[in-house]
mmCIF file of N, CA and C in Angstrom:
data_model
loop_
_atom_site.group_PDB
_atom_site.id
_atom_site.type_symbol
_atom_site.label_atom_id
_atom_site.label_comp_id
_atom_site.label_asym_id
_atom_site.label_seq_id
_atom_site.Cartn_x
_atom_site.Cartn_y
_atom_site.Cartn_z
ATOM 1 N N UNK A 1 118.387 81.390 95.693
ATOM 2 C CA UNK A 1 117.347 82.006 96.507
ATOM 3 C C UNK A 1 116.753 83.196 95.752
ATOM 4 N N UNK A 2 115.391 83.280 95.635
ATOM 5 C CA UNK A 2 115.044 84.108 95.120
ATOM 6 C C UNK A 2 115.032 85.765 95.918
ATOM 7 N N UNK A 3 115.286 87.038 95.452
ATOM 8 C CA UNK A 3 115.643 87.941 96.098
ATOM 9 C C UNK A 3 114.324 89.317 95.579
ATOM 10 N N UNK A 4 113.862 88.697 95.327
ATOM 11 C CA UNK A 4 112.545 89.850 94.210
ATOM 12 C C UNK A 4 111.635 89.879 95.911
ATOM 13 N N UNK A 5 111.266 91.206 96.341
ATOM 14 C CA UNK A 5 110.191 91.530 97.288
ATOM 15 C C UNK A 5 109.030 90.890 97.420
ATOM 16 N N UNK A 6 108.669 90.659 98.247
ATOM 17 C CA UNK A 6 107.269 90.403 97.985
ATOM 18 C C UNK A 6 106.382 91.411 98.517
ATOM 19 N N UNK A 7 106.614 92.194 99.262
ATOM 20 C CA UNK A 7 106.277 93.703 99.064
ATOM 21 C C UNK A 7 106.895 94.636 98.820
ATOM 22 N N UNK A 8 106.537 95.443 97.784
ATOM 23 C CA UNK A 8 107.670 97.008 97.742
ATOM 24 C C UNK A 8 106.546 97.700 97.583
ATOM 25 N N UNK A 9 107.291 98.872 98.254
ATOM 26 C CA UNK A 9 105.996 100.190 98.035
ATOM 27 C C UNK A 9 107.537 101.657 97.733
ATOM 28 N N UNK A 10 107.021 102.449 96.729
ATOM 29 C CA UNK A 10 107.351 103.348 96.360
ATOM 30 C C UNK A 10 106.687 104.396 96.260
ATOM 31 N N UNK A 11 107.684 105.548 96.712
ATOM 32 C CA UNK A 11 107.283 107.350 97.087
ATOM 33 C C UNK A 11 105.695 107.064 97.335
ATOM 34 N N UNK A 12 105.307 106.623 98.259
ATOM 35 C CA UNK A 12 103.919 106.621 99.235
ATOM 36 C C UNK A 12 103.921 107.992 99.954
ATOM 37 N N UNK A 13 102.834 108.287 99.284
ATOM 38 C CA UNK A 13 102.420 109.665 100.359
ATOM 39 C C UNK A 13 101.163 109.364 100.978
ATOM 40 N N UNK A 14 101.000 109.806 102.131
ATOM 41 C CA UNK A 14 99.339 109.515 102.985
ATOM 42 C C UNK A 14 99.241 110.798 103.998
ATOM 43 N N UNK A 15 98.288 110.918 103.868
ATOM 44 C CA UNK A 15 98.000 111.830 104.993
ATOM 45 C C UNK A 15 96.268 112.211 104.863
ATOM 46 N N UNK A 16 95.933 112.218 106.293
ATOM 47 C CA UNK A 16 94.342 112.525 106.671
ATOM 48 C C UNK A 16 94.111 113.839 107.377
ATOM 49 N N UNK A 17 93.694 114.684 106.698
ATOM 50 C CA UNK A 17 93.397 115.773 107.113
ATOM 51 C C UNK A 17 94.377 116.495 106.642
ATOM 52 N N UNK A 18 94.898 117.292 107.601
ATOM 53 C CA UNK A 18 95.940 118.413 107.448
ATOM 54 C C UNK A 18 97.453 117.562 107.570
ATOM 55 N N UNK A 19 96.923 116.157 108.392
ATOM 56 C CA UNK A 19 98.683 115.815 109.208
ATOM 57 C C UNK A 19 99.040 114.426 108.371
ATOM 58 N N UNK A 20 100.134 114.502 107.627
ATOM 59 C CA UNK A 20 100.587 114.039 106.986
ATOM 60 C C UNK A 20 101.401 112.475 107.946
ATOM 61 N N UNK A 21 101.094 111.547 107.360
ATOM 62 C CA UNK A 21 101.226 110.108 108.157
ATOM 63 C C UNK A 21 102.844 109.682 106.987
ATOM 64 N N UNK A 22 102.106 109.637 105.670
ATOM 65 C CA UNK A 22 103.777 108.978 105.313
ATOM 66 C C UNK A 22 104.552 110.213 104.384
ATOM 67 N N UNK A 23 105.481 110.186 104.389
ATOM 68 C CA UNK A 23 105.601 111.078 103.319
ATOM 69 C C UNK A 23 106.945 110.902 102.419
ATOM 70 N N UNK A 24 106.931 109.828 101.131
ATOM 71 C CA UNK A 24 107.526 109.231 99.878
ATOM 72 C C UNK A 24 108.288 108.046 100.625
ATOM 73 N N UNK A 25 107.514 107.247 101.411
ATOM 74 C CA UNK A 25 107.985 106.319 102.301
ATOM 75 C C UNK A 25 108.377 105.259 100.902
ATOM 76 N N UNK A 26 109.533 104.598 101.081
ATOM 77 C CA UNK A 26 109.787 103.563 100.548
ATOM 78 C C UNK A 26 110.325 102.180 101.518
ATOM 79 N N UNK A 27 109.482 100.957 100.926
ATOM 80 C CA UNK A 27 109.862 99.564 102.126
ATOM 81 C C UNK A 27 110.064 98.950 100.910
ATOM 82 N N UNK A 28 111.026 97.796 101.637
ATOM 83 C CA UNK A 28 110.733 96.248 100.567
ATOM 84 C C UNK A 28 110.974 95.804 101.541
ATOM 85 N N UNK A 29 110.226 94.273 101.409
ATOM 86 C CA UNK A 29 110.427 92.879 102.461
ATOM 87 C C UNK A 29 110.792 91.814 101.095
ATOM 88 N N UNK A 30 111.797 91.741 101.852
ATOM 89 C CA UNK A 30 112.074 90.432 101.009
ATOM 90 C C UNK A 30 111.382 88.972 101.121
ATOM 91 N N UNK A 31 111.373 87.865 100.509
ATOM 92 C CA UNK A 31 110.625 86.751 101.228
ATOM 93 C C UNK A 31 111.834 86.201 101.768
ATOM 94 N N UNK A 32 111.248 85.446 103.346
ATOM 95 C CA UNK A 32 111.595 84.591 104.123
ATOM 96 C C UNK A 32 112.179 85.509 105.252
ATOM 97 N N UNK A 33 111.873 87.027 105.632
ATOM 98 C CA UNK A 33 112.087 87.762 106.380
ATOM 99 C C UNK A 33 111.167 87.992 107.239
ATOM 100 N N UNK A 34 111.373 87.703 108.122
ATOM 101 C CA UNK A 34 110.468 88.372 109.404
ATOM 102 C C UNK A 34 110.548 89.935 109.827
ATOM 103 N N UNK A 35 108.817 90.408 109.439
ATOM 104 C CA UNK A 35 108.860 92.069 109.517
ATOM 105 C C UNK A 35 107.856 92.042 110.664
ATOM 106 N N UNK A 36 108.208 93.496 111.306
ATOM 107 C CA UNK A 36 106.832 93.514 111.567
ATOM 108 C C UNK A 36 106.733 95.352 112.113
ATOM 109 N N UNK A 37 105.404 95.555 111.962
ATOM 110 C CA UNK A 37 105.520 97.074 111.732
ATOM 111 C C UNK A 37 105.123 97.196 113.259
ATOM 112 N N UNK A 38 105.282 98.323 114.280
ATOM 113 C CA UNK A 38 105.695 98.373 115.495
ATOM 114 C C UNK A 38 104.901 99.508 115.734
ATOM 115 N N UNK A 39 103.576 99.878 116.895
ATOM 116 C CA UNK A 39 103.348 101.430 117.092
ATOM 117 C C UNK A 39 102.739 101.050 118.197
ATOM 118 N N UNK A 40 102.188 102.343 119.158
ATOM 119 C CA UNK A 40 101.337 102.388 120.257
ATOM 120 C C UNK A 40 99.854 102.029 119.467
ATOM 121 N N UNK A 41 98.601 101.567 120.804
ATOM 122 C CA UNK A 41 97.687 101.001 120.416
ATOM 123 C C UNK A 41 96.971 102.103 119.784
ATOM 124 N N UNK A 42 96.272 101.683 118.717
ATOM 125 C CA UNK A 42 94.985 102.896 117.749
ATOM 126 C C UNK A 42 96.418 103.835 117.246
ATOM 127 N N UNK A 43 97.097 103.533 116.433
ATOM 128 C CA UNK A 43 97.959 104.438 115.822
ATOM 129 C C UNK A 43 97.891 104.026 113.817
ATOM 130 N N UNK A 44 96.711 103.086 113.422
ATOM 131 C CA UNK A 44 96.478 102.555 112.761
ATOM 132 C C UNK A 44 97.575 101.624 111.861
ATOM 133 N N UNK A 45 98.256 100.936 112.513
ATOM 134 C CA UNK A 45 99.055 99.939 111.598
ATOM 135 C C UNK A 45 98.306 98.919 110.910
ATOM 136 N N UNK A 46 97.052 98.883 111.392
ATOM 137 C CA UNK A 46 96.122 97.600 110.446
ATOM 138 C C UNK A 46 96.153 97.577 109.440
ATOM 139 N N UNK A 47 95.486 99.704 109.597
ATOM 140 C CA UNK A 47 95.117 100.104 107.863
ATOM 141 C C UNK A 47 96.065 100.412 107.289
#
């Protein structure tokens, strides 16, 4: 089985304006995992 991510994100910083949204967030999803990112409505998980 292959075990390589099919997404990784490393030390991600974001932030709009003054208020800081991620700060050195690190994810991996592996393949054949079911993710799913979770928030109240207009909290921008799209973008």
């Amino acid at each position: 089985m292959n075990t390589n991510p099919v997404i990784e994100i490393n030390n991600l910083t974001f932030s709009r304006g003054n208020r800081v949204i991620f700060d050195k967030l690190n994810l991996s999803i592996p393949a054949g995992k079911i993710t799913a990112i979770m928030g109240p409505s207009g909290t921008g998980k799209t973008t």
